[in-house]
Tab-separated table of C-alpha atoms and ligand atoms in Angstrom:
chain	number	residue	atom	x	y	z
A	11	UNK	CA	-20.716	11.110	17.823
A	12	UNK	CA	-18.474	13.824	18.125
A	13	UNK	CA	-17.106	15.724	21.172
A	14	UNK	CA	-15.283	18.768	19.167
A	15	UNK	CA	-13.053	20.340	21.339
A	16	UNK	CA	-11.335	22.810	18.490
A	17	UNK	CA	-12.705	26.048	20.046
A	18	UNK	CA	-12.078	25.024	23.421
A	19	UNK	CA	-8.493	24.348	22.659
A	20	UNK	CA	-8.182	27.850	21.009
A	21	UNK	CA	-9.349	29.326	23.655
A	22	UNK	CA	-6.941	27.659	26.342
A	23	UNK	CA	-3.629	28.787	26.028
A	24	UNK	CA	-2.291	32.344	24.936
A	25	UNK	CA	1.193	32.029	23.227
A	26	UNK	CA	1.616	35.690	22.775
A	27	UNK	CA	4.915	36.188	21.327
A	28	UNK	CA	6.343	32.602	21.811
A	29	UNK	CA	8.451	31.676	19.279
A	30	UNK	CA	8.238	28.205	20.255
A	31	UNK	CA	6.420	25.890	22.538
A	32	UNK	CA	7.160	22.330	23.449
A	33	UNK	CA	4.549	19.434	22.515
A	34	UNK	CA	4.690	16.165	24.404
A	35	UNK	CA	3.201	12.948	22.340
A	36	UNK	CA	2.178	9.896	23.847
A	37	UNK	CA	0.238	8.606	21.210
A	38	UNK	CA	-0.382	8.807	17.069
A	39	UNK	CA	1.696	11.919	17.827
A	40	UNK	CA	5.107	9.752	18.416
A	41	UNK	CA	4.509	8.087	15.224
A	42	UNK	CA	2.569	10.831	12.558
A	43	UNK	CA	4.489	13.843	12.710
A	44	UNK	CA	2.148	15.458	10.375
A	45	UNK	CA	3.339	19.258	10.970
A	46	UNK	CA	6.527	21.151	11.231
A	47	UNK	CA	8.739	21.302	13.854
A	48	UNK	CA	11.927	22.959	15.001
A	49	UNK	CA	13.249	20.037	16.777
A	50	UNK	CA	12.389	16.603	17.993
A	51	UNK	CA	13.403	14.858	21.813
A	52	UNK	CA	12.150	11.904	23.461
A	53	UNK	CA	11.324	12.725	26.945
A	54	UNK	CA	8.691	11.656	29.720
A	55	UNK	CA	5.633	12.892	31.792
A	56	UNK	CA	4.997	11.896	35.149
A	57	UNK	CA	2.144	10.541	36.345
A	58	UNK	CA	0.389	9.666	33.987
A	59	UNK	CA	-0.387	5.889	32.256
A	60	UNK	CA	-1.078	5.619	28.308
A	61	UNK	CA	-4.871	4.034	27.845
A	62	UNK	CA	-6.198	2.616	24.903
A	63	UNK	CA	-9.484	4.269	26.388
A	64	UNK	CA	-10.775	6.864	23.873
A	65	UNK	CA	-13.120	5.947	21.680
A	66	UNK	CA	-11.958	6.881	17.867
A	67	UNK	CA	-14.848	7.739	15.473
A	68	UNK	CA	-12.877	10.174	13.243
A	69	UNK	CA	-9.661	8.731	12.843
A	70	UNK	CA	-9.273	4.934	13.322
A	71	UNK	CA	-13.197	3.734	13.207
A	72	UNK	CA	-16.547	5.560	12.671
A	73	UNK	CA	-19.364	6.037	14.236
A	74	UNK	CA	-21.480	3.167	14.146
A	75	UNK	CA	-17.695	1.290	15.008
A	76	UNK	CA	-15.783	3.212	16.424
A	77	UNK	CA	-11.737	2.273	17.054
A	78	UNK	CA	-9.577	2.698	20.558
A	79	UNK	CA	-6.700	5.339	20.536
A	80	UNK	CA	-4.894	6.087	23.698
A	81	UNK	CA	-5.429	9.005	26.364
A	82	UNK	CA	-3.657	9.501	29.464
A	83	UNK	CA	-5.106	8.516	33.153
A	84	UNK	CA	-3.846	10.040	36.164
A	85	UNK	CA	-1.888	7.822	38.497
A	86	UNK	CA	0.818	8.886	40.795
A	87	UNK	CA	4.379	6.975	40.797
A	88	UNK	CA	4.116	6.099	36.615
A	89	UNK	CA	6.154	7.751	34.109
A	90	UNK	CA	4.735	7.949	30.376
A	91	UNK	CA	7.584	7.917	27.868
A	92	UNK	CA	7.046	9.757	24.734
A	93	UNK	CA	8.245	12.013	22.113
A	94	UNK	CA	8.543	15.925	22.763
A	95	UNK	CA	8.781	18.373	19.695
A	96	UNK	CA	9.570	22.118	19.850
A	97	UNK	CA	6.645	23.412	17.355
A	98	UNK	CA	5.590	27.045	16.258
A	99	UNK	CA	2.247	28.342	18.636
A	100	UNK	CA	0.841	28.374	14.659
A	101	UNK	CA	1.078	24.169	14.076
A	102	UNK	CA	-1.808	24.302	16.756
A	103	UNK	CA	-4.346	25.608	14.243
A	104	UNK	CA	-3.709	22.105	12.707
A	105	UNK	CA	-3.073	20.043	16.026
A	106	UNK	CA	-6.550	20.867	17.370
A	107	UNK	CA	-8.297	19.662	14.271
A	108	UNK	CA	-6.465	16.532	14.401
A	109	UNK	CA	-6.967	15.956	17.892
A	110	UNK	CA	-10.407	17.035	17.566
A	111	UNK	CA	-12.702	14.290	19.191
A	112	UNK	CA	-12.386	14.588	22.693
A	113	UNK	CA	-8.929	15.646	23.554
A	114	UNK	CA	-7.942	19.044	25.570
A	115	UNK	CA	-4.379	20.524	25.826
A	116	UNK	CA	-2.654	20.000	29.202
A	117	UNK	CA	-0.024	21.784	30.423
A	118	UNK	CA	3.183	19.310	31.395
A	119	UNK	CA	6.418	19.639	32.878
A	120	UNK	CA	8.550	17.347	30.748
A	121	UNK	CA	11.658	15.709	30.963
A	122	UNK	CA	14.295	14.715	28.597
A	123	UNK	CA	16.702	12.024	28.118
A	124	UNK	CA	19.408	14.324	29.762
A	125	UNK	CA	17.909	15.234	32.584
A	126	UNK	CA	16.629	18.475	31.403
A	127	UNK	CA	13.473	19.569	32.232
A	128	UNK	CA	11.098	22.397	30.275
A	129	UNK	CA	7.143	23.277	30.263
A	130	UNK	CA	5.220	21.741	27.419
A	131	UNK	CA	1.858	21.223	26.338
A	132	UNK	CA	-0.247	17.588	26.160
A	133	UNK	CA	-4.024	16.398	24.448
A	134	UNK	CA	-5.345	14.560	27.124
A	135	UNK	CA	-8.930	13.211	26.760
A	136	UNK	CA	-10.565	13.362	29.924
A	137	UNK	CA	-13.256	11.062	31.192
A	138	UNK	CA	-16.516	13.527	30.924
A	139	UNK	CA	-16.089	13.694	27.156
A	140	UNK	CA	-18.565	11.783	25.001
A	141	UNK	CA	-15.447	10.054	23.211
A	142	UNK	CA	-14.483	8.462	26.493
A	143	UNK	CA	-14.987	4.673	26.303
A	144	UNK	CA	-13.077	3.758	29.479
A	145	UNK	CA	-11.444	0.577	30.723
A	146	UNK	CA	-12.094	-3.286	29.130
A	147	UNK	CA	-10.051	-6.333	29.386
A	148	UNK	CA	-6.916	-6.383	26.859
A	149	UNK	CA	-8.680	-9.085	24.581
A	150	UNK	CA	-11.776	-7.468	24.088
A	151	UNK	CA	-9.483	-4.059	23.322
A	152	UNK	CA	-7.796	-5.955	20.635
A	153	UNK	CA	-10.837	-7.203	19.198
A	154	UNK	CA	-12.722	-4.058	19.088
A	155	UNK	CA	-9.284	-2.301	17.098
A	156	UNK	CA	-8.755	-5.561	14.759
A	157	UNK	CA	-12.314	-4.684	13.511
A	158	UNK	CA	-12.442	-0.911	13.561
A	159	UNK	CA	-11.111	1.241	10.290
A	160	UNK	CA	-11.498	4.865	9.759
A	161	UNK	CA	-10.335	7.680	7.697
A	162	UNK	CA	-6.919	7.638	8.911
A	163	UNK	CA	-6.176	4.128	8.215
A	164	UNK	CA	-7.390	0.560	10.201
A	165	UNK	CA	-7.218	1.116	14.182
A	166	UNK	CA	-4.564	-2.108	14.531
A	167	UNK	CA	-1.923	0.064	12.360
A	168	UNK	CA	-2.158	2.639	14.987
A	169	UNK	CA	-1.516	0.346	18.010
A	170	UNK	CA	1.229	-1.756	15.954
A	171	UNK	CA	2.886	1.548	15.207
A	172	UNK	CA	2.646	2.915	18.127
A	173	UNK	CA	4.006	-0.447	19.931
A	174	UNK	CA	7.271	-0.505	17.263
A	175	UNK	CA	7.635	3.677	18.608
A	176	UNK	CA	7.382	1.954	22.120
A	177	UNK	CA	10.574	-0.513	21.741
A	178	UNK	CA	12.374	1.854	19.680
A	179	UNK	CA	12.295	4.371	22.826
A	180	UNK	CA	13.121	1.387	25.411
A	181	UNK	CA	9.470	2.018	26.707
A	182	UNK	CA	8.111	-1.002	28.852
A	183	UNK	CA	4.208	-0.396	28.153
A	184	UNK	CA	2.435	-3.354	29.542
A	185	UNK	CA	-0.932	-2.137	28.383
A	186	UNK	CA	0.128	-1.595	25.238
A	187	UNK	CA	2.141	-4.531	24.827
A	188	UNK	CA	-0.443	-6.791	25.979
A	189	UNK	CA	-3.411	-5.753	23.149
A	190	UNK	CA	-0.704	-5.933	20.858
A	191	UNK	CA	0.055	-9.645	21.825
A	192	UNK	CA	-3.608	-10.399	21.566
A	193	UNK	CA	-4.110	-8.941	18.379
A	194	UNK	CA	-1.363	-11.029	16.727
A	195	UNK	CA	-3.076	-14.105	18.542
A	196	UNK	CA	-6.954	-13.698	18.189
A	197	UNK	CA	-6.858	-17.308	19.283
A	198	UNK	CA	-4.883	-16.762	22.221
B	2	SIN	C1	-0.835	11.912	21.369
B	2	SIN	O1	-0.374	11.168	20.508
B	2	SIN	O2	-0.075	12.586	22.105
B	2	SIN	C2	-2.308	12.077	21.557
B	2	SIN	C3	-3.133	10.906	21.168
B	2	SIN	C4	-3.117	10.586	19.706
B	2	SIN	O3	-3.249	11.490	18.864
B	2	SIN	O4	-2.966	9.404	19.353
């Protein structure tokens, strides 16, 4: 299954002239900094809660088992921490391929460590895309990732990554926090 959003992406945003834009990661993109950039912040969205609700069947599983990667859902009065980079308009030729199945680029204020505040962009994938696997209890999350594996590498490096990215930015995810304790205890 695929929900290709490449040309959509392209046709989104217009950097004409830009030198620079700013890229907020929530995600993979916190952890795989596969592509250039000009400088590299944590900082935080509000808003918005990190999901492990988008179905992977590119990266982290396939299609007849597909893995769980995270999106963003809306909800007012939470702040998603994260990792912003300052990236050429260019890196986006490879950013949409990458973020290919499902997700669509956002535009986000954004917030620094420091207080400051600038205008970046996010992949967010939306519920109507075919990717979109929704909620499931925290157990059953961790089981479908410990058995899911795709070209990028087995789905339970991408949440155990992603969780050691979480402490090292002082980030309290719950959600993610809580598959990660029941993957390291199946029995649990
Ligand atoms: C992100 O990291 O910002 C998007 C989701 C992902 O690629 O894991």
């Amino acid at each position: 299954m695929s929900a290709n959003t490449i040309e959509i992406n392209r046709q989104r945003h217009r950097f004409d002239g830009r030198e620079s834009v700013w890229l907020f990661g929530y995600g993979s993109l916190i952890f795989k900094a596969d592509f250039p950039y000009l400088e590299r912040r944590p900082a935080s969205i509000e808003g918005w809660a990190r999901r492990f609700w988008q179905g992977s069947h590119d990266h982290r599983g396939t299609v007849e088992s597909p893995g769980r990667v995270v999106t963003l859902i809306e909800q007012p009065g939470v702040t998603c921490r994260g990792m912003a980079y300052r990236i050429s308009p260019e890196v986006f030729d490879h950013l949409d391929v990458r973020e290919k199945n499902g997700y669509l680029r956002f535009t986000t204020p954004l917030t620094f460590d420091n207080g400051e505040q600038a205008e970046g962009l996010v992949y967010i994938a939306t519920p109507e895309n075919t990717a979109f696997l929704g909620p499931a209890h925290e157990r059953d999350i961790a089981r479908q990732i410990a058995g899911a594996h795709g070209p990028s590498g087995p789905n339970d490096e991408y949440l155990l990554r992603l969780a050691d990215s979480l402490r090292e930015l002082a980030d309290e995810d719950a959600h993610v926090f809580g598959i990660e304790h029941y993957l390291r205890n199946p029995d649990y």
